Coordinates of C-alpha atoms and ligand atoms in Angstrom, one line a residue:
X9 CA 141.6 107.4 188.2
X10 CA 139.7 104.4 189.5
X11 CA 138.5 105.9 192.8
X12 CA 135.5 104.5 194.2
X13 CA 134.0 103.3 197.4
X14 CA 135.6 100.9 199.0
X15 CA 135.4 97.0 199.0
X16 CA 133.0 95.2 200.4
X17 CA 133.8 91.3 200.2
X18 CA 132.1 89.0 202.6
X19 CA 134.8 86.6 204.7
X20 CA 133.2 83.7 202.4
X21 CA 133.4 84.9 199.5
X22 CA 137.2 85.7 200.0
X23 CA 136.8 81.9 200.9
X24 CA 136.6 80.9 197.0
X25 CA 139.3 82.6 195.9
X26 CA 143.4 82.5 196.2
X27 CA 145.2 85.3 195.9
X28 CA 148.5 85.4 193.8
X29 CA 151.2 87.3 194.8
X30 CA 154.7 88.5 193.6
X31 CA 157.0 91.1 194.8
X32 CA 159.5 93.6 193.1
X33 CA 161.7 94.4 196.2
X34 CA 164.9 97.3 195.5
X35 CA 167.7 97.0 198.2
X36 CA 170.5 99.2 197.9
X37 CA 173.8 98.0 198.0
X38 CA 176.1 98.8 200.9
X39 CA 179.1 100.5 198.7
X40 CA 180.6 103.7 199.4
X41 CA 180.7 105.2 196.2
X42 CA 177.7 104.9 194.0
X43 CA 177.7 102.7 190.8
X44 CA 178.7 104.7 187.8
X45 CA 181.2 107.5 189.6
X46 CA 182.9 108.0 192.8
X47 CA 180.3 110.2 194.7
X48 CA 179.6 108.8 198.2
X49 CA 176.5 107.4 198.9
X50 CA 176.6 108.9 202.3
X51 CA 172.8 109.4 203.9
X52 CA 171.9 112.9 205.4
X53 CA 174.0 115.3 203.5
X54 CA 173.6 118.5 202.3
X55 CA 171.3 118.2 198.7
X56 CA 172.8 118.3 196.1
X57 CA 176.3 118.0 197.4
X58 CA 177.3 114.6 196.6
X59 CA 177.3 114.6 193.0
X60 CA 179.3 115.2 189.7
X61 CA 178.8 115.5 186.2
X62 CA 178.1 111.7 185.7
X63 CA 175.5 111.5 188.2
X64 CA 173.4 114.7 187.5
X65 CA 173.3 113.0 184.1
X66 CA 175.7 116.0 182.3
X67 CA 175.9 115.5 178.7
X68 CA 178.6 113.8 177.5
X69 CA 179.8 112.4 180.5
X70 CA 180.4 108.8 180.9
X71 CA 179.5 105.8 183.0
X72 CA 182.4 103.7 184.5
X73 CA 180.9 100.7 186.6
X74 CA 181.9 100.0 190.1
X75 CA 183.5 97.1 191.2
X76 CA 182.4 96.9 194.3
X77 CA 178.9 96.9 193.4
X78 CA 178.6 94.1 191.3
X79 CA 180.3 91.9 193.6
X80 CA 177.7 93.1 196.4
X81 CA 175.4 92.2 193.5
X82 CA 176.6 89.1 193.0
X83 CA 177.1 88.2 196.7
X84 CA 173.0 89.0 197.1
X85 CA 172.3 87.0 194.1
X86 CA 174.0 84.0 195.7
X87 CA 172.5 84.1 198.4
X88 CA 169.4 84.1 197.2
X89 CA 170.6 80.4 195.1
X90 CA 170.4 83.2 191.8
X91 CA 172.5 81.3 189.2
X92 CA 175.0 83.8 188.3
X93 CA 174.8 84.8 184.2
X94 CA 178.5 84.8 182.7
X95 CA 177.5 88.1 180.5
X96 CA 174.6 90.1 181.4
X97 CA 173.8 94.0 179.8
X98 CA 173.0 96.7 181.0
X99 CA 170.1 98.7 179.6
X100 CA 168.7 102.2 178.9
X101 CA 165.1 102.4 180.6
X102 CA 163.6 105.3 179.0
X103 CA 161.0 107.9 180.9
X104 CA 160.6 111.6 182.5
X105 CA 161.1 112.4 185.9
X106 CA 162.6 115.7 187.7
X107 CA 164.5 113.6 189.9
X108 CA 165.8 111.8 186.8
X109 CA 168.1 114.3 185.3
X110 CA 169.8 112.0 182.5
X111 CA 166.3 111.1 181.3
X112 CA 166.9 107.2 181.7
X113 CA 167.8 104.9 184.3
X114 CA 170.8 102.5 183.6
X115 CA 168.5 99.6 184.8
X116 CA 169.3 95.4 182.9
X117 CA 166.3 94.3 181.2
X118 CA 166.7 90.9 179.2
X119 CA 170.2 90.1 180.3
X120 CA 170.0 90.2 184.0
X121 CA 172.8 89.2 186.3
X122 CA 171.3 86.6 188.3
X123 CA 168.3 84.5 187.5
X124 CA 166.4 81.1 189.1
X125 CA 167.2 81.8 192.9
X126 CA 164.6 81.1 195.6
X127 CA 163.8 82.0 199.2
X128 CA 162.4 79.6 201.6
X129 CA 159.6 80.4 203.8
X130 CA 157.7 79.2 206.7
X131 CA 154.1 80.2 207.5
X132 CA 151.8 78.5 210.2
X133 CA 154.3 75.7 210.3
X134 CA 154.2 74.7 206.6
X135 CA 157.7 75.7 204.3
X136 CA 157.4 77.3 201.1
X137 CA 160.3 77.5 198.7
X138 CA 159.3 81.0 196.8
X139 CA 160.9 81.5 193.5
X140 CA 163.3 84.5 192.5
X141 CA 163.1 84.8 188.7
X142 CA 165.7 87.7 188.5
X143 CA 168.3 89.6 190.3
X144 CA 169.3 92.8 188.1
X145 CA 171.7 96.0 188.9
X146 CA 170.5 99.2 188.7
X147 CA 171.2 102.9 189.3
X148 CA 168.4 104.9 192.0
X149 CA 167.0 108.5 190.7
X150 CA 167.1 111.0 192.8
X151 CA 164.5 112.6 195.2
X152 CA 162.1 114.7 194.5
X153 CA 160.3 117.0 197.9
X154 CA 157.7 118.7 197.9
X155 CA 157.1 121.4 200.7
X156 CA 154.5 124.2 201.9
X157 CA 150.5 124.6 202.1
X158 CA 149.6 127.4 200.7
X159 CA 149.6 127.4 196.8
X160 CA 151.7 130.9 197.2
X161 CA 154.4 129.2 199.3
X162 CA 154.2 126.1 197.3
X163 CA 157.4 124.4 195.6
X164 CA 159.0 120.9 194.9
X165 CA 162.5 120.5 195.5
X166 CA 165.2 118.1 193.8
X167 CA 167.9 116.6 195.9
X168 CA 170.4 114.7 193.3
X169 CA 171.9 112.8 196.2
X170 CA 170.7 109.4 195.8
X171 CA 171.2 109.7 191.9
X172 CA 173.3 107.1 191.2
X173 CA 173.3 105.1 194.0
X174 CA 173.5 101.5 193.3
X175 CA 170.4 98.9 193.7
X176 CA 169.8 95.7 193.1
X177 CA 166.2 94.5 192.3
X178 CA 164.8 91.5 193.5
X179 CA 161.7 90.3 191.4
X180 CA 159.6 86.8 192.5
X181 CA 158.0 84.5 190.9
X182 CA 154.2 84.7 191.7
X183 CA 154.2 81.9 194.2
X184 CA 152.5 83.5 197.3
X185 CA 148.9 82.5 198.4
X186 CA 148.4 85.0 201.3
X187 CA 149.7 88.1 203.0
X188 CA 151.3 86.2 205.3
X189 CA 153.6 84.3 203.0
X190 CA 154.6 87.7 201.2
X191 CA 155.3 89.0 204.5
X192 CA 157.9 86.0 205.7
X193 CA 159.4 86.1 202.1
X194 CA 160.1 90.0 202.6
X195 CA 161.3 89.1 206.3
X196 CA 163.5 86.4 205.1
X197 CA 165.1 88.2 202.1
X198 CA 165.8 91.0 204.3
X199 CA 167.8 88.9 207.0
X200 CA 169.7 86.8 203.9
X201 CA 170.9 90.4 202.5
X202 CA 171.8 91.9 205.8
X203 CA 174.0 88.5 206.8
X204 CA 175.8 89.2 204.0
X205 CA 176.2 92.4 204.6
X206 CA 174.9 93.2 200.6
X207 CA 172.8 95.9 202.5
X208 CA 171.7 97.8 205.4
X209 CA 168.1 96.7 204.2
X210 CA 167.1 99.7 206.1
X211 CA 163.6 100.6 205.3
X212 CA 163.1 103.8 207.0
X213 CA 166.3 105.4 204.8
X214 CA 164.9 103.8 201.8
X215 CA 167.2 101.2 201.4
X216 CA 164.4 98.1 200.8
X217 CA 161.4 99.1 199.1
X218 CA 158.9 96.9 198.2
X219 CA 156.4 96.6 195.4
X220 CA 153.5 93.8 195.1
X221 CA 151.9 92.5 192.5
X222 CA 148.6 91.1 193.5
X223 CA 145.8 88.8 191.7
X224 CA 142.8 86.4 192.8
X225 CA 141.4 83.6 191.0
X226 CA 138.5 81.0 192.1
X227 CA 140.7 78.3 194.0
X228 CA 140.9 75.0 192.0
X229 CA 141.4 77.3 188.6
X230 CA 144.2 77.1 186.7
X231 CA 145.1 80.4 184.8
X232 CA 145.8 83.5 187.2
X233 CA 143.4 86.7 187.2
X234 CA 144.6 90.1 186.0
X235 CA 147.4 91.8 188.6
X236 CA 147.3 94.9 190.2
X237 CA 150.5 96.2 191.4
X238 CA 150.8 98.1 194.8
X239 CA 153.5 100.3 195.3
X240 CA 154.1 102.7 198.4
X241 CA 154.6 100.1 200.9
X242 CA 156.8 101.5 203.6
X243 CA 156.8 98.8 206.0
X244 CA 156.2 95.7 206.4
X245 CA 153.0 96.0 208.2
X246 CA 151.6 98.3 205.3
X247 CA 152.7 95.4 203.0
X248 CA 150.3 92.8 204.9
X249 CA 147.4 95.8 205.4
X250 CA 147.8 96.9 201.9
X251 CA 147.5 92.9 200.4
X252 CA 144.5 92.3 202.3
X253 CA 142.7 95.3 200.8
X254 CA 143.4 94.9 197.6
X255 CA 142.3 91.1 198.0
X256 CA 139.2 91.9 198.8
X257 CA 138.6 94.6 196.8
X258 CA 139.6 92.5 194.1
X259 CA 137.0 89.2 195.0
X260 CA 134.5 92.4 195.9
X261 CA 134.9 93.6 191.9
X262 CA 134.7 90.2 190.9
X263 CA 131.7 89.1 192.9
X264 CA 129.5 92.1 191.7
X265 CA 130.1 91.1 187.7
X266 CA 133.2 93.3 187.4
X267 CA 136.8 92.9 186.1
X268 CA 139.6 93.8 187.9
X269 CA 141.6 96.0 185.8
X270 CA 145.3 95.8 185.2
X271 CA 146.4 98.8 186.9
X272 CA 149.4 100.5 189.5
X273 CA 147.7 101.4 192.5
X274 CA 149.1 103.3 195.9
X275 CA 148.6 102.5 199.5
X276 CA 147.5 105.3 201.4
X277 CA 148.5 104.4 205.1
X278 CA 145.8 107.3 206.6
X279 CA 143.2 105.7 204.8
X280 CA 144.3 101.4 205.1
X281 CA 143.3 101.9 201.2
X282 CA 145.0 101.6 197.7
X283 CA 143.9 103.8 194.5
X284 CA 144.3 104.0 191.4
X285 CA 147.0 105.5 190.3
X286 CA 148.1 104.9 186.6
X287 CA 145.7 102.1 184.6
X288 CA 147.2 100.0 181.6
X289 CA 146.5 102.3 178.9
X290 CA 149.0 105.2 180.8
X291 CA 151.8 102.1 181.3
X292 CA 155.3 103.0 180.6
X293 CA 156.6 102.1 177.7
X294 CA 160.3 102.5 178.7
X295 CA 161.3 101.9 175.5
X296 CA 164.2 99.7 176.5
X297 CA 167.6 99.7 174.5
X298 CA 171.2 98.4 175.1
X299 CA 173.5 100.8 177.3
X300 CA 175.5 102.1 174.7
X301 CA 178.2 103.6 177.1
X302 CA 178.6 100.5 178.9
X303 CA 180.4 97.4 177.7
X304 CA 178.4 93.9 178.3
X305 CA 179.6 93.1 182.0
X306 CA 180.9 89.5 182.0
X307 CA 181.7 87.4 185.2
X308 CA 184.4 84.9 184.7
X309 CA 184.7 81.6 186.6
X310 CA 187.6 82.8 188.4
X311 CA 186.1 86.4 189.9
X312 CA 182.6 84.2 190.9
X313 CA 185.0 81.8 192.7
X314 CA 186.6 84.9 194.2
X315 CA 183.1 86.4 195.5
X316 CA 182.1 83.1 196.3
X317 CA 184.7 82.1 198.9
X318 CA 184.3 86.2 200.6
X319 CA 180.3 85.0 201.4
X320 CA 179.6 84.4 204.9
X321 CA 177.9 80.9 205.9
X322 CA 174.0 81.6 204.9
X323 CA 171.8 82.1 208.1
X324 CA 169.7 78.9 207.0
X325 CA 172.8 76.9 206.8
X326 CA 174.1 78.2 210.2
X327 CA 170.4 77.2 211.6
X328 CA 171.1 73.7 210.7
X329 CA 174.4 73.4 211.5
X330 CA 173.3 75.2 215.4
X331 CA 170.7 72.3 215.8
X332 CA 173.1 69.8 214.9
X333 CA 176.8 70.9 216.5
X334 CA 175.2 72.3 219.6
X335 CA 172.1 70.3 219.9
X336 CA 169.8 73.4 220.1
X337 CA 165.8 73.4 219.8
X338 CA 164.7 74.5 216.4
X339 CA 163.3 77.9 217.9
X340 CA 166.5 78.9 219.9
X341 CA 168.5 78.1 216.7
X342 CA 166.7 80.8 214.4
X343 CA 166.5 83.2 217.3
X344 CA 170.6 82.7 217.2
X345 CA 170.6 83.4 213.8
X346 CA 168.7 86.2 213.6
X347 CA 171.3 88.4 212.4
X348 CA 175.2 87.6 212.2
X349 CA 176.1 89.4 214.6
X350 CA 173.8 87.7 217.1
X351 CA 175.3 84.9 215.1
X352 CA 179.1 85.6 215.8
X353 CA 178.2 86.0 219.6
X354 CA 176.2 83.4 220.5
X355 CA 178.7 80.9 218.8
X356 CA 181.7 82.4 220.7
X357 CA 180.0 81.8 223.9
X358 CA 179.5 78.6 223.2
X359 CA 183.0 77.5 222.5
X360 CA 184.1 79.5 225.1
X361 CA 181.9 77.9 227.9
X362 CA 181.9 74.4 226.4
X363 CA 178.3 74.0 227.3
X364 CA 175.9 75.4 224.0
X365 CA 172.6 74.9 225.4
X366 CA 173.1 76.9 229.2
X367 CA 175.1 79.4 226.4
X368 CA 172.3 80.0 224.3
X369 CA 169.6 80.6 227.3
X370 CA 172.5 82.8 228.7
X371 CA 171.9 84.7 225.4
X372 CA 168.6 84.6 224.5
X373 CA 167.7 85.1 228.2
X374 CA 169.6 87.3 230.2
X375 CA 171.8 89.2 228.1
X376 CA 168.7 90.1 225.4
X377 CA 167.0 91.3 228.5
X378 CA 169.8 93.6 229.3
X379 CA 170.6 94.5 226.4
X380 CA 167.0 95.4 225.2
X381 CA 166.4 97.4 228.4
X382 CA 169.1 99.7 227.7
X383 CA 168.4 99.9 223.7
X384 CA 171.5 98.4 223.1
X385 CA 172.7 96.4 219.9
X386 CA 174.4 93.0 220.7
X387 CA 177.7 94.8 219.1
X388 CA 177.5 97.5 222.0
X389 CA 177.7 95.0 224.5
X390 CA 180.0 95.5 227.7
X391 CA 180.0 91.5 228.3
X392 CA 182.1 90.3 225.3
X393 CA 181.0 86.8 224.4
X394 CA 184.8 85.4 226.2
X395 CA 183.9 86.7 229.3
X396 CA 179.9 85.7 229.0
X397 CA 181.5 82.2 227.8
X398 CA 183.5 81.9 231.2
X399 CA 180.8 83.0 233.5
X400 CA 178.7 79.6 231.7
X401 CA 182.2 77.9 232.4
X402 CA 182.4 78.3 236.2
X403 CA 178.7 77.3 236.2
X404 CA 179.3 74.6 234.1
X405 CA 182.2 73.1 236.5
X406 CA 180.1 73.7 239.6
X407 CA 182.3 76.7 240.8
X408 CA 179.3 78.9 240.4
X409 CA 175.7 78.2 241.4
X410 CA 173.2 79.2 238.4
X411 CA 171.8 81.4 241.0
X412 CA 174.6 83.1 242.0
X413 CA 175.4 84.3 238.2
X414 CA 172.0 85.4 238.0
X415 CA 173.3 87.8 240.3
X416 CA 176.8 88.2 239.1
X417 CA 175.8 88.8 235.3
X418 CA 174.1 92.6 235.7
X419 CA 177.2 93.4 237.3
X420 CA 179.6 92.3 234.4
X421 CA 177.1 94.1 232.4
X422 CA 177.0 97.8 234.5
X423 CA 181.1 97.2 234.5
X424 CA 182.7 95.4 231.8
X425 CA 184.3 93.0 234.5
X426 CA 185.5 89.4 234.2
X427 CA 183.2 86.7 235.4
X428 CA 185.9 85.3 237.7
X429 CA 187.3 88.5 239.1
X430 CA 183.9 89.8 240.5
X431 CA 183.5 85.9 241.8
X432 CA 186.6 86.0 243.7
X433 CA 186.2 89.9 244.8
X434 CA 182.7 89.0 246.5
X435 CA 183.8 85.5 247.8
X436 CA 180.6 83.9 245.3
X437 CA 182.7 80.6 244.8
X438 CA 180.5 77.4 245.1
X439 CA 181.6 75.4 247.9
X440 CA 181.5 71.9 246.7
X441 CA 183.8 70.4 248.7
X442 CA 182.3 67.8 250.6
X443 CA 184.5 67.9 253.6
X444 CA 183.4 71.7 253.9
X445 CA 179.3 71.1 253.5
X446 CA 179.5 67.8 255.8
X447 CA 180.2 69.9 258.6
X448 CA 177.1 72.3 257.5
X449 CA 175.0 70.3 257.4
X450 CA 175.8 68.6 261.0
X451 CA 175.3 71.9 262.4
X452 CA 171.5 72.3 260.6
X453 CA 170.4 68.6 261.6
X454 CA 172.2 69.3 265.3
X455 CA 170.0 72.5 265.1
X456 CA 166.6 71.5 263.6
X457 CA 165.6 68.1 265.4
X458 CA 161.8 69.5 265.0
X459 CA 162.3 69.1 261.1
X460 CA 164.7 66.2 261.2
X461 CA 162.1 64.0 263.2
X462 CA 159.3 64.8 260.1
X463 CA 161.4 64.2 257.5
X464 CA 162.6 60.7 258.9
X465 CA 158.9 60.2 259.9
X466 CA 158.1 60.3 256.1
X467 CA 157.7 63.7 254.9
X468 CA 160.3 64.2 252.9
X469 CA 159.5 67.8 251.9
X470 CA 161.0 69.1 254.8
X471 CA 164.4 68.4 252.8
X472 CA 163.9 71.8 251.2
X473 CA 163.5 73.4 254.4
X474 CA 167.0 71.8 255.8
X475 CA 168.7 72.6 252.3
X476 CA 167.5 76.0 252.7
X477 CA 169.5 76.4 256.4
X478 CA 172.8 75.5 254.7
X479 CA 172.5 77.5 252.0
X480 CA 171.8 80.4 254.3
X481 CA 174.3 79.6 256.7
X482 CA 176.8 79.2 253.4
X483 CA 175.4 82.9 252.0
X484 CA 174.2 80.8 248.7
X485 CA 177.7 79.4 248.0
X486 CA 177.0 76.1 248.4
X487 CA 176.1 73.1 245.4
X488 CA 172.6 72.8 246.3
X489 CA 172.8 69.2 244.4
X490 CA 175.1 68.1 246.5
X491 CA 173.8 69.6 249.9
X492 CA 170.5 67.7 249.0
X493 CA 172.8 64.6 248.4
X494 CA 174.7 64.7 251.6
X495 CA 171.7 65.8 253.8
X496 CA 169.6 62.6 251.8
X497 CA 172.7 60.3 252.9
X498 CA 173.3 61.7 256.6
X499 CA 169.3 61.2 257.5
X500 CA 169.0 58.2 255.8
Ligands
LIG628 P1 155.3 93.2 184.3 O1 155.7 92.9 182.9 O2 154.0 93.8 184.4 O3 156.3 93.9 185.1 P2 156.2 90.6 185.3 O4 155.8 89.4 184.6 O5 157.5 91.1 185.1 O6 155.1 91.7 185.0 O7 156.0 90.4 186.8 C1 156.1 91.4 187.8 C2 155.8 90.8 189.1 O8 154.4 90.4 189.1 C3 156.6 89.5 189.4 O9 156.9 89.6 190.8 C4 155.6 88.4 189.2 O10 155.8 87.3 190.0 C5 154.3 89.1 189.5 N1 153.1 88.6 188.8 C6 153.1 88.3 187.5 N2 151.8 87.8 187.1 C7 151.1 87.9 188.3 C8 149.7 87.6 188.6 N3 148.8 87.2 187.6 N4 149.3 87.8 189.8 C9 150.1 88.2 190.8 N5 151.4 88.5 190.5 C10 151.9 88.3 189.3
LIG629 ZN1 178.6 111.4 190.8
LIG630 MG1 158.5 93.3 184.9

């Protein structure tokens, strides 16, 4: 144990040096069944209910891979650019744990599935492209709980559960400079693997976890300084909190004539600290050997090709693609992107209403609004894209003023109603028939000679006034563009 007080590094002399930082992030994999027998992988059960002889780790019981997990696997590896390994072996990782009943985890050491992917990043306005040496399969331990205060009423619990349960881990190369950048490369890996639906990603169930390996070194040098890895990072704001502890801490060590020492320390979120938890000399030594019971797995062209063509288009691809086909700004693009559902909608819409750019503020604007005021997921909507896409429609062929459907939109929403039906229930069609707003607009100048005199005296402003009379006397129906026209032509 390395506890001691706590760093104190001066904002200049974190200055001198560069962090180095590379993450080990486990996701697991959205399969029903977990990877080596058909227990479900269902969250929230009864412990200890969803296992069988292969999973509590029985002697003599056998491992039989799952099928669909190394295709969700492989789908996360592609995404990620991974380039997928014909044969890759699975391997025995040796070590002790309660909640690891068969004494090993059936983890891939040397032969991993996937290798040389990368994730691309952008921080402050500069892109990154962050290496991913390795994608490997894996099989979760169980869980281990530990309850009561008193040492009399004291005990630790196993729930078998989760034993089993399929994972893939993600490991970088050590090409992050700040918190920042490890915090957009754990944002964007996380939106890559829920697009393609390899995994829920969700963090609070356990399903990302994320591990960082942390190092400084005086900028300008060459070789990096000795890593500490931090595990216990929850979320991804204890990620950023625990990497800029244990950068200073490190420079802190470093500045008073220590070394840092290679070690695996936790984040204690009460605290905003990390300590020591195991040093070099206590490392594993997993004692890694080739999974006897398994046969190499080997991915033939024909099954990649297979996988390949079930992938989604990538959220950076779709990004491009949105700025291009639909002319959207760079921003609204990767808001529509966000996830693929958001995705699926906004692009519906569009086609639907023939006019992308009043489709995506329609989106990002007022149905976000509604949708986050209620605590709703885009996929719980009660405007379905088609009937959001015809509401832009009428507005888009003038039969609908924009402010109009500002009104008629939380009412589609409360009801589930087409656009056009509540339009033609409340009598909201735009009049933009000219015959129809001529004679409007000779009863406003035949009423307002005050205001017509000013405006053909030279201030103009007073248009606004007169466009405001006929759109009261029209109850907001009529095209304001062209009442301004008409009213510009009739006074001259
Ligand atoms: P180990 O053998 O200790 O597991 P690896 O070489 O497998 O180390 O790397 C584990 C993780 O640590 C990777 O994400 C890698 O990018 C990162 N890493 C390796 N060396 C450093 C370093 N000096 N500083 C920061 N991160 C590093
Ligand atoms: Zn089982
Ligand atoms: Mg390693």
């Amino acid at each position: 144990m390395s506890s001691s007080a706590p760093p104190v590094a001066t904002l200049e002399a974190i200055a001198r040096y560069e962090p180095v930082i590379g993450l080990e992030v486990h996701v697991q994999l959205a399969t029903a069944t977990k990877i080596f027998c058909g227990c479900p992988t269902s969250f929230g059960a009864p412990p200890n209910t969803n296992v069988c002889p292969v999973c509590l780790g029985l002697p003599g019981a056998l491992p039989v891979l799952s099928r669909e997990a190394v295709e969700l696997a492989i789908k996360g590896a592609l995404a990620l650019d991974c380039r997928i390994n014909p044969q890759s072996r699975f391997a025995r990782k040796n070590y002790f744990y309660p909640d690891l009943p068969k004494g090993y985890q059936i983890s891939q050491y040397d032969e991993p599935l996937g290798e040389h992917g990368y994730v691309d990043i952008v921080v402050d306005g500069a892109a990154r492209r962050i290496g991913v040496t390795r994608v490997h399969m894996e099989d979760d331990a169980g869980k281990s709980i530990h309850d009561g205060f008193r040492d009399s009423d004291r005990y630790s619990y196993v729930d078998l559960n989760r034993s089993g349960t399929p994972l893939i881990e993600i490991v970088s190369d050590p090409d992050m400079r700040t918190s920042d950048e490890a915090y957009a490369y754990l944002t964007e890996l996380k939106q890559v693997l829920q697009f393609v639906e390899v995994s829920t990603c969700d963090m609070e169930k356990g399903h990302l976890r994320c591990d960082a390996n942390v190092s400084v070194r005086i900028k300008g040098a060459e070789k990096f300084g000795t890593k500490v890895e931090v595990k216990n990072l929850n979320s991804f704001r204890f990620l950023k909190l625990a990497l800029d502890y244990e950068i200073a801490r490190q420079v802190a060590v470093i500045e008073s004539g220590g070394k840092v020492e290679q070690e695996t320390r936790l984040y204690n979120p009460d605290l905003g600290e990390t300590a020591g938890m195991r040093s070099k000399e206590h490392a594993h030594d997993y004692r890694y050997f080739p999974e006897p019971d398994l046969v190499p797995l080997r991915i033939g062209e024909n099954w990649l090709a297979e996988v390949r063509a079930g992938m989604p288009e990538l959220p950076a691809r779709k990004r491009t693609r949105f700025i291009g086909e639909y002319g959207l700004r760079e921003y609204d693009a990767e808001v529509l992107t966000a996830t693929r559902a958001v995705s699926e909608y906004y692009e519906t819409v569009a086609k639907a209403s023939g006019d992308p750019k009043t489709a995506a503020n329609w989106v990002m604007g007022d149905l976000m609004g509604l949708l986050k005021a209620e605590g709703k997921e885009i996929a719980e909507s009660p405007v379905s894209p088609e009937n959001l896409g015809e509401l832009v429609k009428l507005i888009a062929k003038g039969e609908l003023s924009g402010k109009l459907a500002k009104e008629v939109f939380p009412k589609m929403f409360s009801t589930g109603e087409r656009a056009g039906v509540i339009v033609e229930r409340e009598g909201l069609r735009q009049i933009s028939d000219t015959g129809a707003l001529e004679k409007i607009i000779a009863d406003v100048i035949a009423g307002n000679p005050k205001q017509v005199e000013q405006y053909r005296g030279g201030k103009t402003t007073v248009i606004n006034f007169l466009v405001g009379q006929a759109m009261r006397a029209t109850r907001g129906q009529a095209n304001v563009a062209l009442v301004t026209d008409l009213f510009k032509q009739k006074l001259g």
